[in-house]
Tab-separated table of C-alpha atoms in Angstrom:
chain	number	residue	atom	x	y	z
W	123	UNK	CA	140.987	81.274	91.976
W	124	UNK	CA	139.195	83.544	89.532
W	125	UNK	CA	137.242	86.418	91.008
W	126	UNK	CA	134.299	88.344	89.610
W	127	UNK	CA	135.027	89.722	86.181
W	128	UNK	CA	133.212	92.459	84.285
W	129	UNK	CA	133.380	93.452	80.648
W	130	UNK	CA	134.006	95.864	79.158
W	131	UNK	CA	136.130	97.767	81.662
W	132	UNK	CA	135.215	101.020	79.933
W	133	UNK	CA	132.310	101.883	77.666
W	134	UNK	CA	131.754	105.198	75.938
W	135	UNK	CA	128.457	105.684	74.166
W	136	UNK	CA	126.272	108.447	72.824
W	137	UNK	CA	123.048	109.657	74.365
W	138	UNK	CA	120.128	107.539	73.196
W	139	UNK	CA	122.143	104.400	72.421
W	140	UNK	CA	121.682	100.939	73.917
W	141	UNK	CA	124.417	99.295	76.019
W	142	UNK	CA	125.017	95.910	77.601
W	143	UNK	CA	127.329	95.310	80.533
W	144	UNK	CA	128.437	91.786	81.402
W	145	UNK	CA	129.265	90.186	84.733
W	146	UNK	CA	130.927	86.798	85.265
W	147	UNK	CA	130.489	85.814	88.919
W	148	UNK	CA	132.592	83.398	90.915
W	149	UNK	CA	131.770	79.846	89.868
W	150	UNK	CA	129.149	78.266	92.132
W	151	UNK	CA	127.856	81.520	93.581
W	152	UNK	CA	124.069	81.560	93.451
W	153	UNK	CA	123.582	85.217	94.385
W	154	UNK	CA	124.508	88.069	92.082
W	155	UNK	CA	124.134	91.819	92.680
W	156	UNK	CA	124.426	94.896	90.505
W	157	UNK	CA	125.343	98.297	91.943
W	158	UNK	CA	125.982	101.709	90.429
W	159	UNK	CA	128.552	104.130	91.796
W	160	UNK	CA	128.720	107.829	90.979
W	161	UNK	CA	131.844	109.859	91.640
W	162	UNK	CA	132.468	110.474	95.328
W	163	UNK	CA	129.580	108.312	96.512
W	164	UNK	CA	129.169	104.796	97.795
W	165	UNK	CA	127.737	102.087	95.542
W	166	UNK	CA	123.960	102.156	95.089
W	167	UNK	CA	122.019	98.883	94.846
W	168	UNK	CA	120.252	98.131	91.561
W	169	UNK	CA	119.157	94.480	91.441
W	170	UNK	CA	119.736	91.109	93.131
W	171	UNK	CA	119.488	87.671	91.509
W	172	UNK	CA	119.064	84.394	93.350
W	173	UNK	CA	119.830	81.788	90.719
W	174	UNK	CA	118.122	82.759	87.470
W	175	UNK	CA	115.427	84.944	88.964
W	176	UNK	CA	115.525	88.593	89.953
W	177	UNK	CA	114.643	88.412	93.645
W	178	UNK	CA	114.800	92.166	94.204
W	179	UNK	CA	114.857	94.783	91.434
W	180	UNK	CA	113.735	97.673	93.615
W	181	UNK	CA	116.909	99.646	92.917
W	182	UNK	CA	116.491	99.879	89.142
W	183	UNK	CA	115.899	103.604	88.534
W	184	UNK	CA	113.385	103.237	85.676
W	185	UNK	CA	112.242	100.887	82.939
W	186	UNK	CA	115.219	101.732	80.715
W	187	UNK	CA	117.264	99.436	82.947
W	188	UNK	CA	116.911	95.673	82.741
W	189	UNK	CA	119.079	92.744	83.801
W	190	UNK	CA	119.060	89.028	83.058
W	191	UNK	CA	120.801	85.937	84.331
W	192	UNK	CA	119.363	83.170	82.107
W	193	UNK	CA	121.498	80.231	83.257
W	194	UNK	CA	122.171	81.299	86.809
W	195	UNK	CA	125.762	82.328	86.191
W	196	UNK	CA	126.639	85.189	83.804
W	197	UNK	CA	124.478	88.279	84.072
W	198	UNK	CA	123.931	91.147	81.669
W	199	UNK	CA	122.760	94.613	82.644
W	200	UNK	CA	121.005	96.325	79.751
W	201	UNK	CA	120.377	100.041	79.473
W	202	UNK	CA	118.142	101.424	76.728
W	203	UNK	CA	118.085	105.002	75.448
W	204	UNK	CA	121.069	105.988	77.564
W	205	UNK	CA	121.139	109.418	79.173
W	206	UNK	CA	124.090	111.488	80.395
W	207	UNK	CA	122.934	110.870	83.970
W	208	UNK	CA	123.558	107.141	83.489
W	209	UNK	CA	127.305	107.798	83.454
W	210	UNK	CA	128.790	105.949	86.426
W	211	UNK	CA	130.773	102.877	87.391
W	212	UNK	CA	128.587	99.775	87.338
W	213	UNK	CA	129.691	97.156	89.844
W	214	UNK	CA	128.757	93.514	90.000
W	215	UNK	CA	129.128	91.309	93.081
W	216	UNK	CA	128.431	87.673	93.834
W	217	UNK	CA	128.067	85.655	97.004
W	218	UNK	CA	127.799	81.951	97.729
W	219	UNK	CA	124.185	81.718	98.882
W	220	UNK	CA	122.670	85.175	99.263
W	221	UNK	CA	122.435	84.960	103.055
W	222	UNK	CA	122.963	88.268	104.791
W	223	UNK	CA	126.142	87.051	106.454
W	224	UNK	CA	127.765	85.970	103.168
W	225	UNK	CA	130.723	87.932	101.890
W	226	UNK	CA	130.006	89.765	98.652
W	227	UNK	CA	132.857	89.613	96.162
W	228	UNK	CA	132.952	92.605	93.855
W	229	UNK	CA	134.268	92.908	90.340
W	230	UNK	CA	136.391	95.846	89.171
W	231	UNK	CA	133.416	97.551	87.569
W	232	UNK	CA	132.528	98.919	84.147
W	233	UNK	CA	132.943	102.664	83.725
W	234	UNK	CA	130.097	103.892	81.513
W	235	UNK	CA	130.361	107.328	79.940
W	236	UNK	CA	127.378	108.708	78.040
W	237	UNK	CA	128.276	111.654	75.819
L	198	UNK	CA	118.257	98.951	106.126
L	199	UNK	CA	119.384	100.951	109.149
L	200	UNK	CA	121.555	103.997	108.571
L	201	UNK	CA	125.187	104.326	109.616
L	202	UNK	CA	127.205	107.498	110.059
L	203	UNK	CA	130.964	107.762	109.609
L	204	UNK	CA	133.436	110.646	109.461
L	205	UNK	CA	134.057	111.805	105.919
L	206	UNK	CA	137.823	111.472	106.167
L	207	UNK	CA	140.653	110.490	108.484
L	208	UNK	CA	144.413	110.592	108.357
L	209	UNK	CA	146.984	108.258	109.825
L	210	UNK	CA	150.725	107.860	109.808
L	211	UNK	CA	152.219	104.719	108.376
L	212	UNK	CA	152.789	101.895	110.882
L	213	UNK	CA	150.494	103.489	113.462
L	214	UNK	CA	147.128	102.053	114.562
L	215	UNK	CA	143.948	103.496	113.051
L	216	UNK	CA	140.517	103.511	114.675
L	217	UNK	CA	137.657	104.096	112.243
L	218	UNK	CA	134.364	104.814	114.042
L	219	UNK	CA	130.825	104.046	112.909
L	220	UNK	CA	127.550	105.010	114.576
L	221	UNK	CA	124.433	102.927	114.013
L	222	UNK	CA	122.010	103.961	116.723
L	223	UNK	CA	118.951	102.385	115.020
L	224	UNK	CA	120.506	98.933	114.586
L	225	UNK	CA	118.083	96.026	114.994
L	226	UNK	CA	118.747	92.726	116.705
L	227	UNK	CA	119.164	90.829	113.419
L	228	UNK	CA	121.606	93.287	111.830
L	229	UNK	CA	125.202	92.257	111.338
L	230	UNK	CA	127.844	94.987	111.125
L	231	UNK	CA	129.946	94.666	107.971
L	232	UNK	CA	133.025	96.606	106.930
L	233	UNK	CA	134.198	96.808	103.356
L	234	UNK	CA	136.874	98.979	101.831
L	235	UNK	CA	137.413	100.292	98.341
L	236	UNK	CA	140.894	100.925	97.014
L	237	UNK	CA	141.268	103.441	94.182
L	238	UNK	CA	139.832	102.201	90.877
L	239	UNK	CA	138.708	98.870	92.370
L	240	UNK	CA	135.488	97.343	93.569
L	241	UNK	CA	134.835	97.123	97.315
L	242	UNK	CA	136.466	94.280	99.221
L	243	UNK	CA	135.432	92.560	102.429
L	244	UNK	CA	137.269	93.487	105.618
L	245	UNK	CA	135.371	92.033	108.564
L	246	UNK	CA	131.913	91.545	110.045
L	247	UNK	CA	130.358	90.807	113.421
L	248	UNK	CA	127.136	90.648	115.410
L	249	UNK	CA	127.800	91.247	119.105
L	250	UNK	CA	131.272	90.104	120.085
L	251	UNK	CA	134.542	91.674	119.024
L	252	UNK	CA	136.092	90.005	115.990
L	253	UNK	CA	139.648	89.653	114.764
L	254	UNK	CA	141.033	88.518	111.432
L	255	UNK	CA	144.277	88.921	109.539
L	256	UNK	CA	143.228	92.287	108.153
L	257	UNK	CA	141.681	94.062	111.122
L	258	UNK	CA	139.741	93.948	114.363
L	259	UNK	CA	136.148	94.973	114.948
L	260	UNK	CA	135.165	96.353	118.330
L	261	UNK	CA	131.401	96.468	118.923
L	262	UNK	CA	129.886	98.547	121.706
L	263	UNK	CA	127.904	96.674	124.335
L	264	UNK	CA	124.651	98.356	123.233
L	265	UNK	CA	125.615	97.756	119.566
L	266	UNK	CA	124.880	101.358	118.669
L	267	UNK	CA	128.437	101.933	117.520
L	268	UNK	CA	131.477	100.016	116.347
L	269	UNK	CA	135.111	100.676	115.536
L	270	UNK	CA	137.278	99.146	112.857
L	271	UNK	CA	140.868	98.865	114.023
L	272	UNK	CA	143.807	98.582	111.667
L	273	UNK	CA	146.692	97.661	113.940
L	274	UNK	CA	149.509	99.014	111.768
L	275	UNK	CA	148.466	101.150	108.842
L	276	UNK	CA	150.365	100.722	105.591
L	277	UNK	CA	150.219	102.823	102.453
L	278	UNK	CA	148.139	100.066	100.877
L	279	UNK	CA	145.421	100.660	103.498
L	280	UNK	CA	144.587	104.056	101.967
L	281	UNK	CA	141.002	103.537	100.818
L	282	UNK	CA	137.372	104.419	101.468
L	283	UNK	CA	136.019	102.345	104.343
L	284	UNK	CA	132.316	101.530	104.476
L	285	UNK	CA	130.395	100.449	107.563
L	286	UNK	CA	127.179	98.660	106.563
L	287	UNK	CA	124.326	97.003	108.455
L	288	UNK	CA	122.763	93.948	106.917
L	289	UNK	CA	120.233	91.484	108.350
L	290	UNK	CA	121.198	87.811	108.352
L	291	UNK	CA	118.381	86.558	106.122
L	292	UNK	CA	118.432	86.057	102.364
L	293	UNK	CA	118.214	88.781	99.811
L	294	UNK	CA	119.692	91.571	101.826
L	295	UNK	CA	121.604	93.959	99.629
L	296	UNK	CA	124.140	96.404	100.980
L	297	UNK	CA	123.169	100.014	101.610
L	298	UNK	CA	126.411	101.933	101.267
L	299	UNK	CA	126.889	105.399	102.700
L	300	UNK	CA	129.683	107.717	101.578
L	301	UNK	CA	132.178	105.966	103.891
L	302	UNK	CA	135.393	107.288	105.468
L	303	UNK	CA	138.286	108.172	103.203
L	304	UNK	CA	141.467	107.090	104.991
L	305	UNK	CA	144.742	108.715	104.002
L	306	UNK	CA	147.986	107.125	105.192
L	307	UNK	CA	151.023	109.371	105.393
L	308	UNK	CA	154.518	107.914	104.934
């Protein structure tokens, strides 16, 4: 079956611009997670959705970052006034219920480069 | 989430067993031990998880110390495709627990 998909696979933008990154989770998965991964490091948690609501956004680095999941499926991560330090791979994952024992299924990521 | 420590890198020969260690001395009673791996240019993928007893699946085995302060991921016969970064993560069983990834162990498999 279809896994988690993310678009675009690569995004190059200029400092100060606005970007949107999209995540399509596995159908029927109620939990959705966003992570950010810098070169040579493990993924870093950003935000967790349970259904349509953001249950935990403690990992968002500042108010330039925002994410939505209006219908409880597709999610969009939005970054305003991008900075060079935002360059990273942004990973999305989904799981069936959000329980701690659930497997998280990760997408291939979106590589964001801010020039 | 409790912290885990893993070696930065390990090497193995193809078709030999690999034992990847993880220390988690501050693990709590509700923490499950999860292992994920990340192949080059891909997102992490699930390998195995357990609570107290040793676990086996088609990919690997997980050996958990009796005091749960350490665990070992065992790949019975390493293949070139097993070259990846392996992450050991603790996560409580209740809802809303995100993963706290460390830097993981980079496994190289030599032909």
